[in-house]
Coordinates of C-alpha atoms and ligand atoms in Angstrom, one line a residue:
M71 CA -6.6 -2.9 -29.2
I72 CA -9.4 -1.4 -31.4
Y73 CA -11.6 -1.4 -28.4
A74 CA -9.0 0.5 -26.5
I75 CA -8.7 3.1 -29.2
M76 CA -12.4 3.5 -29.5
H77 CA -12.7 3.7 -25.7
C78 CA -10.0 6.3 -25.6
L79 CA -11.5 8.4 -28.3
L80 CA -14.9 8.3 -26.7
R81 CA -13.7 9.0 -23.2
Y82 CA -10.9 11.5 -23.4
N83 CA -11.1 15.0 -24.7
A84 CA -8.7 16.5 -27.2
R85 CA -6.2 17.6 -24.5
Q86 CA -5.6 13.9 -23.7
L87 CA -5.1 12.6 -27.1
P88 CA -1.3 13.3 -27.4
A89 CA -0.8 11.2 -24.2
W90 CA -2.9 8.4 -25.6
R91 CA -1.1 8.6 -29.0
K92 CA 2.1 8.2 -27.2
H93 CA 0.7 5.3 -25.1
L94 CA -0.6 3.5 -28.2
K95 CA 2.6 4.1 -30.1
R96 CA 4.6 2.5 -27.3
T97 CA 2.1 -0.4 -26.9
C98 CA 2.1 -1.1 -30.6
T99 CA 5.8 -0.8 -31.3
S100 CA 7.4 -2.1 -28.1
R101 CA 9.5 -5.1 -28.7
R102 CA 9.3 -6.0 -25.0
T103 CA 6.5 -8.4 -23.9
A104 CA 3.5 -6.7 -22.4
T105 CA 3.6 -9.1 -19.4
N106 CA 6.8 -7.9 -17.9
E107 CA 6.8 -4.3 -18.9
K108 CA 4.4 -2.0 -17.0
E109 CA 3.4 1.0 -19.1
K110 CA 5.2 4.1 -17.8
L111 CA 3.1 7.2 -18.0
T112 CA 4.9 10.5 -17.7
F113 CA 3.9 12.5 -14.6
N114 CA 2.1 15.1 -16.7
D115 CA 0.1 12.4 -18.5
M116 CA -0.8 10.7 -15.3
M117 CA -1.8 14.1 -13.7
Q118 CA -4.0 14.9 -16.7
Q119 CA -5.7 11.6 -16.7
R120 CA -6.5 11.9 -13.0
Q121 CA -7.8 15.5 -13.5
Q122 CA -10.0 14.3 -16.3
Q123 CA -11.3 11.5 -14.2
A124 CA -12.1 14.0 -11.4
T125 CA -14.1 16.3 -13.8
S126 CA -16.1 13.2 -14.8
S127 CA -17.0 12.3 -11.2
I128 CA -19.3 13.2 -8.4
V129 CA -19.4 12.2 -4.8
V130 CA -22.9 11.5 -3.3
Q131 CA -23.6 11.0 0.4
V132 CA -26.1 8.1 0.8
Q133 CA -27.9 6.3 3.6
S134 CA -25.7 3.2 3.2
E135 CA -24.1 1.1 0.4
K136 CA -27.6 -0.4 0.0
S137 CA -28.7 2.8 -1.6
F138 CA -26.4 2.1 -4.6
P139 CA -29.0 0.5 -7.0
E140 CA -31.4 3.4 -6.3
L141 CA -28.6 6.0 -6.9
Y142 CA -27.3 4.2 -9.9
N143 CA -30.7 4.1 -11.6
Y144 CA -31.3 7.7 -10.8
C145 CA -28.0 9.0 -12.1
A146 CA -27.9 6.8 -15.2
S147 CA -30.4 9.3 -16.6
Y148 CA -27.5 11.8 -16.8
G149 CA -25.0 9.6 -18.6
Q150 CA -23.1 6.3 -18.7
I151 CA -21.7 5.4 -15.3
L152 CA -18.2 3.8 -15.7
S153 CA -17.4 3.0 -12.1
A154 CA -18.8 3.4 -8.6
H155 CA -16.8 3.3 -5.3
H156 CA -18.3 3.2 -1.8
Y157 CA -16.5 4.6 1.3
R158 CA -17.4 5.5 4.9
V159 CA -16.4 8.4 7.0
Q160 CA -16.6 8.0 10.7
H161 CA -18.1 11.0 12.3
E162 CA -20.5 10.7 15.3
D163 CA -22.0 7.9 13.3
D164 CA -20.9 6.3 10.1
Q165 CA -21.5 8.4 7.0
H166 CA -21.7 6.7 3.7
Y167 CA -20.6 8.1 0.3
I168 CA -20.5 6.8 -3.3
L169 CA -18.1 8.2 -5.9
L170 CA -19.7 7.8 -9.4
E171 CA -17.5 8.2 -12.4
F172 CA -19.3 9.1 -15.6
A173 CA -18.1 8.5 -19.2
S174 CA -17.5 12.2 -19.7
T175 CA -17.2 15.6 -18.0
Q176 CA -20.4 16.8 -19.7
E177 CA -22.4 13.9 -18.1
A178 CA -21.0 14.7 -14.6
T179 CA -21.7 18.4 -15.2
A180 CA -25.3 17.5 -16.2
A181 CA -25.7 15.7 -12.9
I182 CA -24.3 18.6 -10.9
S183 CA -26.3 21.2 -12.8
A184 CA -29.5 19.3 -12.2
S185 CA -28.8 19.2 -8.4
V186 CA -30.9 21.3 -6.2
Y187 CA -30.5 23.2 -2.9
N188 CA -32.1 22.1 0.3
D189 CA -35.0 24.5 1.0
E190 CA -35.3 23.3 4.6
L191 CA -31.7 24.4 5.6
S192 CA -30.2 27.8 5.0
G193 CA -26.9 27.2 3.3
V194 CA -24.5 29.0 1.0
P195 CA -25.6 28.0 -2.5
A196 CA -22.1 26.9 -3.8
H197 CA -21.8 24.4 -6.6
S198 CA -19.4 21.5 -6.1
P199 CA -19.0 17.8 -6.9
F200 CA -20.1 16.9 -3.3
L201 CA -23.8 16.1 -3.2
W202 CA -26.3 14.1 -1.1
F203 CA -29.1 11.8 -2.2
K204 CA -32.5 12.8 -0.8
A205 CA -34.8 10.0 0.3
T206 CA -38.1 9.8 -1.6
S207 CA -41.6 8.4 -0.9
S208 CA -42.7 8.9 -4.5
K209 CA -44.0 5.5 -5.7
R210 CA -42.9 6.1 -9.3
A211 CA -39.3 6.9 -8.2
L212 CA -39.2 3.8 -5.9
K213 CA -40.5 1.6 -8.7
A214 CA -37.8 2.9 -11.0
A215 CA -35.2 2.4 -8.3
A216 CA -36.3 -1.2 -7.7
Q217 CA -35.5 -2.1 -11.3
A218 CA -32.5 -4.4 -11.8
T219 CA -29.2 -2.5 -11.8
T220 CA -26.5 -3.5 -14.3
G221 CA -23.8 -1.6 -12.4
L222 CA -21.8 -3.0 -9.5
L223 CA -19.9 -1.3 -6.8
N224 CA -16.2 -1.5 -7.6
I225 CA -15.3 -1.3 -4.0
T226 CA -17.1 -1.0 -0.6
D227 CA -15.4 0.7 2.4
G228 CA -12.8 1.8 0.0
T229 CA -10.9 4.2 2.3
E230 CA -10.6 1.8 5.2
K231 CA -7.0 1.1 6.2
L232 CA -6.0 -2.5 6.6
D233 CA -6.1 -3.5 10.3
N234 CA -2.7 -4.0 11.7
F235 CA -3.5 -7.5 13.0
V236 CA -4.7 -8.6 9.6
L237 CA -1.6 -7.1 8.0
N238 CA 0.7 -8.9 10.4
D239 CA -1.1 -12.2 9.6
L240 CA -0.6 -11.6 5.9
L241 CA 3.0 -10.9 6.4
C242 CA 3.5 -13.9 8.6
A243 CA 1.9 -16.1 5.9
A244 CA 4.1 -14.7 3.1
P245 CA 6.5 -17.5 2.0
T246 CA 9.6 -15.3 1.6
L247 CA 11.1 -12.1 2.8
D248 CA 10.7 -10.6 -0.7
E249 CA 7.0 -11.5 -0.7
Q250 CA 6.6 -9.9 2.7
I251 CA 8.1 -6.6 1.3
L252 CA 5.8 -6.7 -1.7
V253 CA 2.7 -7.6 0.4
L254 CA 3.4 -4.7 2.8
H255 CA 3.6 -2.3 -0.2
Q256 CA 0.5 -3.7 -2.0
R257 CA -1.7 -3.7 1.2
T258 CA -0.7 -0.3 2.6
Q259 CA -0.3 2.0 -0.4
L260 CA -2.8 4.7 -1.2
N261 CA -5.4 3.0 -3.4
D262 CA -7.2 4.1 -6.6
L263 CA -10.2 5.6 -4.7
G264 CA -7.8 7.5 -2.4
V265 CA -6.2 9.1 -5.4
R266 CA -9.6 9.9 -7.1
L267 CA -10.8 11.6 -3.9
R268 CA -7.7 13.7 -3.6
F269 CA -8.1 14.9 -7.2
L270 CA -11.8 15.8 -6.4
A271 CA -10.7 17.8 -3.4
A272 CA -8.3 19.7 -5.7
L273 CA -11.0 20.2 -8.3
Q274 CA -13.4 21.7 -5.7
V275 CA -10.8 24.4 -4.9
Q276 CA -10.0 25.0 -8.6
Q277 CA -13.7 25.4 -9.5
A278 CA -14.2 27.8 -6.5
V279 CA -11.8 30.3 -8.0
S280 CA -12.5 29.6 -11.7
G281 CA -14.9 32.5 -12.2
M282 CA -12.2 35.0 -11.8
F283 CA -9.3 32.8 -12.9
P284 CA -10.7 30.4 -15.7
Y285 CA -7.2 28.9 -16.2
A286 CA -6.7 28.3 -12.4
N287 CA -5.4 24.9 -11.6
A288 CA -5.1 23.1 -8.3
H289 CA -2.5 20.3 -8.5
P290 CA -2.2 17.6 -5.9
F291 CA 1.5 16.9 -5.2
G292 CA 3.5 15.0 -2.6
S293 CA 2.6 11.5 -1.5
S294 CA -0.9 11.7 -3.0
V295 CA 0.5 11.5 -6.5
N296 CA 4.2 10.4 -6.3
G297 CA 3.3 6.8 -5.6
F298 CA 4.9 6.8 -2.2
G299 CA 1.6 7.6 -0.4
K300 CA 0.1 5.4 2.3
M301 CA -3.6 4.9 2.8
G302 CA -4.9 8.0 4.7
C303 CA -2.0 10.2 3.8
D304 CA -2.5 14.0 3.7
L305 CA -3.1 15.9 0.5
D306 CA -0.6 18.5 -0.5
L307 CA -2.1 20.9 -2.9
I308 CA -0.7 23.8 -5.0
L309 CA -3.1 26.4 -6.4
R310 CA -2.0 28.4 -9.5
F311 CA -4.1 31.1 -11.0
D312 CA -2.7 31.4 -14.5
R313 CA -1.0 28.4 -16.2
E314 CA -2.1 25.0 -17.2
V315 CA 1.3 23.2 -16.8
V316 CA 3.0 24.9 -13.9
G317 CA 6.1 26.8 -14.7
D318 CA 6.2 25.7 -18.4
V319 CA 8.3 28.3 -20.1
N320 CA 7.0 27.4 -23.6
L321 CA 3.4 27.9 -22.7
K322 CA 4.4 31.3 -21.4
K323 CA 6.2 32.1 -24.6
R324 CA 3.1 31.1 -26.7
A325 CA 0.9 33.2 -24.4
N326 CA 3.1 36.3 -25.2
E327 CA 2.3 36.0 -28.9
G328 CA -1.3 37.3 -28.5
R329 CA -2.0 40.9 -29.2
L330 CA -5.2 41.5 -27.1
V331 CA -3.9 41.7 -23.6
F332 CA -5.8 41.7 -20.3
H333 CA -5.7 44.7 -18.1
A334 CA -4.6 43.5 -14.7
K335 CA -3.8 44.5 -11.2
E336 CA -0.1 45.2 -10.7
N337 CA 1.7 42.7 -8.5
L338 CA 3.1 44.0 -5.3
T339 CA 6.9 44.3 -5.4
N340 CA 7.2 41.9 -2.5
G341 CA 5.8 38.7 -4.0
R342 CA 5.8 36.9 -0.7
S343 CA 3.6 39.4 1.1
Q344 CA 1.3 39.4 -1.9
T345 CA 1.0 35.6 -1.7
Q346 CA 0.3 35.8 2.0
R347 CA -2.5 38.3 1.4
Q348 CA -4.0 36.3 -1.4
M349 CA -3.8 33.1 0.8
E350 CA -5.6 34.9 3.6
I351 CA -8.5 35.6 1.2
I352 CA -8.5 32.1 -0.2
G353 CA -8.5 30.7 3.4
D354 CA -11.6 32.9 4.2
M355 CA -13.3 31.7 1.0
L356 CA -12.6 28.0 1.8
H357 CA -13.9 28.5 5.3
L358 CA -17.0 30.5 4.3
F359 CA -18.1 28.9 1.1
L360 CA -16.8 25.4 0.4
P361 CA -19.0 22.5 1.5
G362 CA -17.1 19.9 3.6
V363 CA -14.2 22.3 4.4
S364 CA -13.6 22.8 8.2
H365 CA -10.9 23.7 10.7
V366 CA -9.2 26.1 8.3
R367 CA -5.8 27.2 9.8
R368 CA -3.5 29.8 8.1
I369 CA 0.2 29.2 8.5
L370 CA 1.4 32.2 6.5
Q371 CA 4.7 33.0 8.2
A372 CA 6.3 29.6 7.3
R373 CA 9.0 29.4 4.6
V374 CA 6.3 28.1 2.3
P375 CA 3.0 29.8 3.5
I376 CA 0.2 27.2 3.7
I377 CA -3.5 26.9 4.6
K378 CA -4.4 23.7 6.4
Y379 CA -7.9 22.4 6.4
H380 CA -9.9 19.3 7.0
H381 CA -12.4 17.9 4.5
E382 CA -15.3 16.3 6.3
H383 CA -16.7 14.4 3.3
M384 CA -13.4 12.5 2.8
S385 CA -11.9 12.6 6.2
L386 CA -8.9 14.2 4.6
E387 CA -6.2 16.7 5.9
V388 CA -5.2 19.2 3.2
D389 CA -2.1 21.5 3.0
L390 CA -2.8 24.2 0.4
S391 CA 0.1 26.3 -0.9
M392 CA 0.4 28.7 -3.8
S393 CA 4.2 29.1 -4.1
N394 CA 5.7 25.7 -3.5
L395 CA 6.7 24.9 -7.1
T396 CA 9.9 23.2 -6.2
G397 CA 7.9 20.8 -3.9
Y398 CA 5.7 20.1 -6.9
Y399 CA 8.6 19.3 -9.2
M400 CA 10.3 17.2 -6.4
S401 CA 7.1 15.1 -6.4
E402 CA 7.5 14.6 -10.1
L403 CA 11.1 13.5 -9.6
L404 CA 10.0 11.0 -6.9
Y405 CA 7.2 9.8 -9.1
M406 CA 9.8 9.1 -11.9
F407 CA 12.2 7.3 -9.5
G408 CA 9.3 5.1 -8.4
E409 CA 8.4 4.3 -12.0
L410 CA 12.0 3.7 -13.2
D411 CA 12.4 0.5 -11.1
E412 CA 9.6 -1.5 -9.5
R413 CA 11.7 -2.3 -6.4
V414 CA 11.9 1.4 -5.4
R415 CA 8.5 1.8 -3.8
P416 CA 8.2 -1.5 -2.0
L417 CA 11.7 -1.0 -0.5
T418 CA 10.8 2.6 0.6
F419 CA 7.5 1.5 2.2
C420 CA 9.4 -1.2 4.2
I421 CA 12.0 1.3 5.3
R422 CA 9.4 4.0 6.2
R423 CA 7.5 1.5 8.3
W424 CA 10.6 0.3 10.1
A425 CA 11.5 4.0 10.8
Q426 CA 8.0 4.6 12.1
T427 CA 7.9 1.6 14.4
C428 CA 11.3 2.4 15.9
G429 CA 10.3 6.0 16.4
L430 CA 12.7 7.6 14.0
T431 CA 9.9 9.4 12.2
N432 CA 6.9 11.1 13.7
P433 CA 3.9 12.7 12.0
S434 CA 4.4 16.0 13.9
P435 CA 7.3 18.2 12.7
G436 CA 10.4 18.3 14.9
R437 CA 14.1 17.4 15.2
W438 CA 13.6 14.0 13.6
I439 CA 14.0 12.8 10.1
T440 CA 10.9 13.3 7.8
N441 CA 9.5 10.7 5.5
F442 CA 10.7 12.8 2.6
S443 CA 14.3 12.8 3.8
L444 CA 14.1 9.1 4.5
T445 CA 12.9 8.6 0.9
C446 CA 16.0 10.6 -0.3
L447 CA 18.2 8.2 1.7
V448 CA 16.7 5.2 -0.1
I449 CA 17.0 6.9 -3.6
F450 CA 20.6 7.8 -2.9
F451 CA 21.4 4.3 -1.7
L452 CA 19.9 2.9 -5.0
Q453 CA 22.0 5.4 -7.1
Q454 CA 25.3 4.5 -5.5
V455 CA 25.1 0.7 -5.6
K456 CA 27.7 -1.0 -7.9
K457 CA 25.2 -1.5 -10.7
P458 CA 23.0 1.6 -10.2
I459 CA 19.3 1.0 -9.9
L460 CA 18.4 4.7 -10.3
P461 CA 20.1 7.4 -12.3
T462 CA 21.5 10.6 -10.8
I463 CA 19.5 13.8 -10.9
N464 CA 22.4 15.3 -12.9
A465 CA 21.9 12.7 -15.6
L466 CA 18.1 13.4 -15.6
M467 CA 18.9 17.1 -16.0
K468 CA 21.2 16.4 -18.9
S469 CA 18.5 14.5 -20.7
A470 CA 16.1 17.5 -20.6
A471 CA 14.6 18.5 -24.0
P472 CA 13.3 22.1 -24.8
D473 CA 9.8 20.9 -23.7
D474 CA 11.1 20.0 -20.2
I475 CA 12.3 23.5 -19.3
R476 CA 10.7 24.7 -16.1
L477 CA 11.6 27.7 -14.1
T478 CA 10.0 28.8 -10.9
E479 CA 9.2 32.5 -10.2
D480 CA 12.3 32.6 -8.0
G481 CA 14.4 31.5 -11.0
I482 CA 15.0 27.9 -9.7
N483 CA 15.8 25.6 -12.5
C484 CA 13.5 22.5 -12.4
S485 CA 14.3 21.3 -15.9
F486 CA 15.0 17.5 -16.3
G487 CA 14.1 14.8 -18.7
R488 CA 10.5 13.7 -18.3
D489 CA 10.0 11.2 -21.0
F490 CA 11.2 7.7 -19.9
E491 CA 12.1 6.7 -23.5
R492 CA 14.3 9.7 -24.0
I493 CA 16.0 9.2 -20.5
G494 CA 16.7 5.7 -21.7
F495 CA 17.9 4.4 -18.3
S496 CA 17.7 0.7 -17.6
S497 CA 19.5 -1.0 -14.7
E498 CA 21.4 -4.2 -14.9
N499 CA 21.1 -4.8 -11.3
T500 CA 18.8 -7.8 -10.5
V501 CA 19.4 -8.0 -6.7
K502 CA 16.4 -9.1 -4.7
L503 CA 14.4 -6.8 -2.5
S504 CA 15.4 -8.6 0.7
E505 CA 19.1 -8.2 -0.2
L506 CA 18.6 -4.5 -1.0
L507 CA 17.0 -4.0 2.3
L508 CA 19.9 -5.5 4.1
E509 CA 22.4 -3.6 2.0
F510 CA 20.5 -0.4 2.8
F511 CA 20.9 -0.9 6.5
E512 CA 24.6 -2.0 6.1
F513 CA 25.4 1.0 3.9
Y514 CA 24.1 3.5 6.4
S515 CA 25.6 1.6 9.3
Q516 CA 29.0 2.5 7.7
F517 CA 28.1 6.0 6.3
D518 CA 30.3 8.8 7.5
F519 CA 27.5 11.2 8.5
Q520 CA 30.0 13.4 10.3
N521 CA 31.9 14.5 7.3
R522 CA 29.9 13.6 4.2
A523 CA 26.7 14.9 2.7
I524 CA 24.2 12.9 0.6
S525 CA 23.8 14.3 -3.0
L526 CA 21.1 12.8 -5.2
N527 CA 22.4 15.1 -7.9
D528 CA 25.8 13.4 -8.0
G529 CA 24.7 10.0 -6.7
R530 CA 27.7 9.9 -4.4
P531 CA 28.7 11.4 -1.1
I532 CA 30.2 14.8 -1.2
A533 CA 32.0 16.9 1.5
K534 CA 29.6 18.3 4.0
P535 CA 29.1 22.1 3.4
D536 CA 28.2 22.9 7.1
H537 CA 27.9 21.3 10.5
S538 CA 24.3 20.0 10.3
A539 CA 24.1 16.6 11.9
L540 CA 22.5 15.1 8.7
Y541 CA 23.1 16.8 5.4
I542 CA 21.0 15.8 2.3
V543 CA 21.5 18.3 -0.5
N544 CA 18.2 19.7 -1.7
P545 CA 18.1 18.3 -5.2
L546 CA 16.4 21.4 -6.7
E547 CA 17.8 24.1 -4.5
Q548 CA 21.3 22.8 -4.0
V549 CA 22.4 25.4 -1.4
L550 CA 19.7 24.1 1.0
N551 CA 19.8 21.0 3.2
V552 CA 16.6 18.9 3.2
S553 CA 17.4 17.5 6.6
K554 CA 18.5 20.7 8.4
N555 CA 16.0 20.1 11.1
V556 CA 17.6 16.8 12.2
S557 CA 19.4 17.1 15.6
L558 CA 22.7 15.4 16.4
E559 CA 20.8 13.1 18.8
E560 CA 18.3 12.0 16.1
C561 CA 21.1 11.4 13.7
E562 CA 22.9 9.2 16.2
R563 CA 19.6 7.4 16.7
L564 CA 19.4 6.8 13.0
R565 CA 22.9 5.3 13.0
I566 CA 22.1 3.0 15.9
E567 CA 18.8 1.9 14.5
V568 CA 20.2 1.1 11.0
R569 CA 22.8 -1.0 12.8
N570 CA 20.2 -2.8 14.9
A571 CA 18.2 -3.4 11.8
A572 CA 21.1 -4.8 9.9
W573 CA 21.8 -7.1 12.8
V574 CA 18.2 -8.4 13.0
L575 CA 17.9 -8.8 9.2
E576 CA 21.2 -10.5 8.7
S577 CA 20.2 -13.3 11.0
E578 CA 16.7 -13.4 9.3
V579 CA 18.2 -13.7 5.8
E580 CA 20.8 -16.3 6.8
H581 CA 19.0 -18.2 9.5
P582 CA 15.2 -17.5 9.2
S583 CA 13.6 -17.5 12.6
Q584 CA 11.0 -19.9 11.2
T585 CA 10.9 -23.3 9.6
E586 CA 8.8 -24.0 6.6
S587 CA 6.1 -25.8 8.5
E588 CA 5.7 -22.8 10.8
Y589 CA 5.1 -20.2 8.1
G590 CA 1.9 -18.2 8.9
K591 CA 2.1 -18.9 12.6
A592 CA 4.7 -16.6 14.2
A593 CA 6.2 -13.3 13.5
W594 CA 9.3 -13.6 11.3
G595 CA 11.2 -11.7 8.6
V596 CA 10.3 -8.0 8.3
L597 CA 8.0 -8.3 11.3
N598 CA 11.1 -8.7 13.4
L599 CA 12.2 -5.4 12.0
F600 CA 9.0 -3.8 13.0
K601 CA 9.1 -4.9 16.6
T602 CA 9.6 -2.2 19.1
N603 CA 11.4 -4.0 21.8
E604 CA 12.5 -1.1 24.0
R605 CA 14.9 -3.1 26.0
S606 CA 16.9 -4.4 23.1
I607 CA 17.2 -1.1 21.4
V608 CA 20.3 1.0 22.2
R609 CA 19.4 4.6 22.3
P610 CA 21.8 7.6 22.2
H611 CA 20.4 9.1 25.5
M612 CA 22.4 6.3 27.0
F613 CA 25.5 8.3 26.1
F614 CA 24.1 11.7 26.5
K615 CA 22.7 10.9 30.0
P616 CA 25.4 8.5 31.1
R617 CA 24.0 8.0 34.5
M618 CA 20.9 6.1 33.3
V619 CA 22.9 3.1 31.9
E620 CA 26.5 2.3 31.4
V621 CA 27.1 1.3 27.8
S622 CA 29.7 -1.2 28.9
D623 CA 27.0 -3.0 30.9
L624 CA 25.2 -3.9 27.7
F625 CA 28.0 -5.9 26.3
E626 CA 30.5 -8.5 27.4
R627 CA 34.0 -7.4 28.2
P628 CA 36.3 -7.5 25.2
T629 CA 38.5 -9.9 27.1
S630 CA 35.9 -12.5 27.8
V631 CA 35.9 -14.8 24.8
E632 CA 33.7 -17.5 26.4
P633 CA 30.1 -16.4 27.1
S634 CA 29.3 -15.6 30.7
P635 CA 26.8 -17.9 32.3
S636 CA 24.0 -15.3 31.8
A637 CA 24.8 -14.7 28.1
V638 CA 22.9 -16.2 25.2
E639 CA 24.2 -19.5 24.1
F640 CA 24.4 -19.8 20.3
K641 CA 23.7 -23.1 18.6
N642 CA 25.1 -21.9 15.4
S643 CA 28.8 -21.0 15.4
I644 CA 28.6 -18.6 12.5
T645 CA 25.8 -16.6 14.2
K646 CA 28.0 -16.6 17.3
L647 CA 31.0 -15.2 15.4
E648 CA 28.8 -12.6 13.7
V649 CA 27.2 -11.4 16.9
Q650 CA 30.7 -11.2 18.5
S651 CA 31.9 -9.2 15.5
V652 CA 28.9 -6.8 15.5
K653 CA 29.4 -6.3 19.2
A654 CA 33.1 -5.6 18.8
Q655 CA 32.3 -3.1 16.1
A656 CA 29.6 -1.5 18.1
R657 CA 32.0 -1.2 21.1
G658 CA 34.5 0.6 18.9
D659 CA 31.8 3.0 17.7
F660 CA 30.4 3.7 21.1
K661 CA 33.9 4.5 22.3
Q662 CA 34.4 6.9 19.4
M663 CA 31.0 8.5 20.1
R664 CA 31.9 9.0 23.7
L665 CA 35.3 10.5 22.7
N666 CA 33.4 12.8 20.2
A667 CA 30.9 13.8 22.8
A668 CA 33.7 14.5 25.3
A669 CA 35.7 16.6 22.8
K670 CA 32.6 18.5 21.9
A671 CA 31.8 19.2 25.6
T672 CA 35.4 20.4 26.1
A673 CA 35.2 22.7 23.1
T674 CA 31.9 24.2 24.2
K675 CA 33.3 24.7 27.7
A676 CA 36.4 26.4 26.3
R677 CA 34.2 28.7 24.1
H678 CA 32.0 29.7 27.1
S679 CA 35.1 30.4 29.3
R680 CA 36.6 32.7 26.6
Ligands
LIG202 P1 3.8 12.3 3.7 O1 3.1 13.6 3.8 O2 4.6 12.0 4.9 O3 3.0 11.2 3.2 O4 5.0 12.4 2.5 P2 5.1 13.6 1.4 O5 6.0 13.1 0.4 O6 3.8 14.1 1.0 O7 5.9 14.7 2.2 P3 5.5 16.2 2.6 O8 4.0 16.3 2.8 O9 6.4 16.6 3.8 O10 6.0 17.0 1.3 C1 5.3 17.1 0.1 C2 6.2 17.1 -1.0 O11 7.0 18.3 -1.0 C3 7.3 16.0 -1.0 O12 6.8 14.8 -1.6 C4 8.4 16.6 -1.8 O13 8.1 16.4 -3.2 C5 8.3 18.0 -1.5 N1 9.2 18.4 -0.4 C6 9.1 18.2 0.9 N2 10.2 18.7 1.5 C7 11.0 19.2 0.6 C8 12.2 19.9 0.6 O14 12.9 20.1 1.6 N3 12.7 20.3 -0.7 C9 12.0 20.1 -1.8 N4 12.5 20.5 -3.0 N5 10.9 19.5 -1.8 C10 10.3 19.0 -0.7
LIG203 MG1 2.3 15.1 2.3

């Protein structure tokens, strides 16, 4: 413990001490055992630690990971190197990089300040944490480089995604369904290096504008920081010119107490067009001056104007906005939900992967459900179970203290309790992950999407405010629908796919497709959920384009109790009964869907003929 305190005092600047004090107080006073209670950092503390880590780091392009001892010995003259992480970016050929973390910001700054420009190439002389390590033929330097190195690389090829075949083998080898879900999460989530690099990308933008705006802050948000990110996920970034903690009303009040006031340009009356103009300039600046930034695209007419770009030194796609404060606070809420119960993230990862493999989600925007909406479905499900696993957003808002008050420029209230101790929520629900997964599919198989909306604020379904196919109340702007883009057809697909999944999983839970001696050899458990067997999946186009297939052809007639000669023979009578019951239920639903479609067609026809 003493070592931890010393380490913290040495390593973190004064801005971080309150967070560490809180951390130590909790560690010293907690009655719970350290082994089963993971420390929960608030979102702000986590963000500050990561930002601090970024300011103490540099990224150096090298010949290969073999250059590490030479680089280490060279950079050790600027300060103490705490950690080193190697990764590769595939361009025309492999390019190698090493992220070095120093013990302090000053040491990293010393290394950057001592860096030189390449005289042989004409380049814009911009400072940034992205450097390269020049080869040398100097005998003295080579001798020094050859000295034994105490440091070790923490990771090599640290941004490489796990190969799908390897992942499948790992999942096959997992002894239980619960283990499979955990392995999937552990082996596909964004790793520490991925987060470090994303904070460095943010720092680069922040430093680029800091001459004119010394308090500017570029905050990563979205899946890069909310704990729901996969390896290789995009970086969402919000750039603010003036405040340290975005939207903090108290900071603003304190700032108003000063008597020497900056003269400043007046804001245009139309804030939106002002933001668009500013973003245009920022886009030009990124394009012209920042090393590594390429393919800058300005999407300024969107509801939230953004600049998209690619970062070549990290192989990273970035979406930069300046006005998406609600998106930022939503990430904070998602982070908190993920921290509140350790089952939330593994469950969401499994459901996201299932949705991806059956084509419910798609990386390009369209009429399908997004990963964010899908995550909302998972959170809502966990709020409404008998013994809730997550609190409602209304409850979080009620627990807000004066320090938690946040207002966006548009006056949207984003105040909610942020301190886990003050929120004081703990769930009595101990249901296993595999059971929750099955319950999730069953819950949405039964959900009345036609008449009910999903409200994470209330944690229960509410009456649907309009005719959108899928209605998820936007938690922070409650008059908006998060899933407004989802078409009726995609919503029907969701209904059918959750039913298919419940069907597959039910037989997996009750009658695993593998005996104990076979574990590790064949696909089983969640892998059966991730199979895309086109022939076995019933899709809504079968109703909307009825000539392609008759639905009735897919099932036995209701009157035939005995299986027809071509039907599957079930060895287990329970499975047989279950399959028959699911089929009967599906037949009823299909009939209802056809009736609905027919009624809708008649209504449309009547409207057109009027
Ligand atoms: P991936 O990019 O798919 O990895 O997930 P993501 O969580 O980063 O989603 P996305 O990039 O689409 O959005 C970034 C963040 O913006 C999300 O994590 C949310 O916090 C927030 N967000 C996205 N859509 C909405 C919305 O409709 N309303 C609100 N309030 N926030 C949103
Ligand atoms: Mg994102």
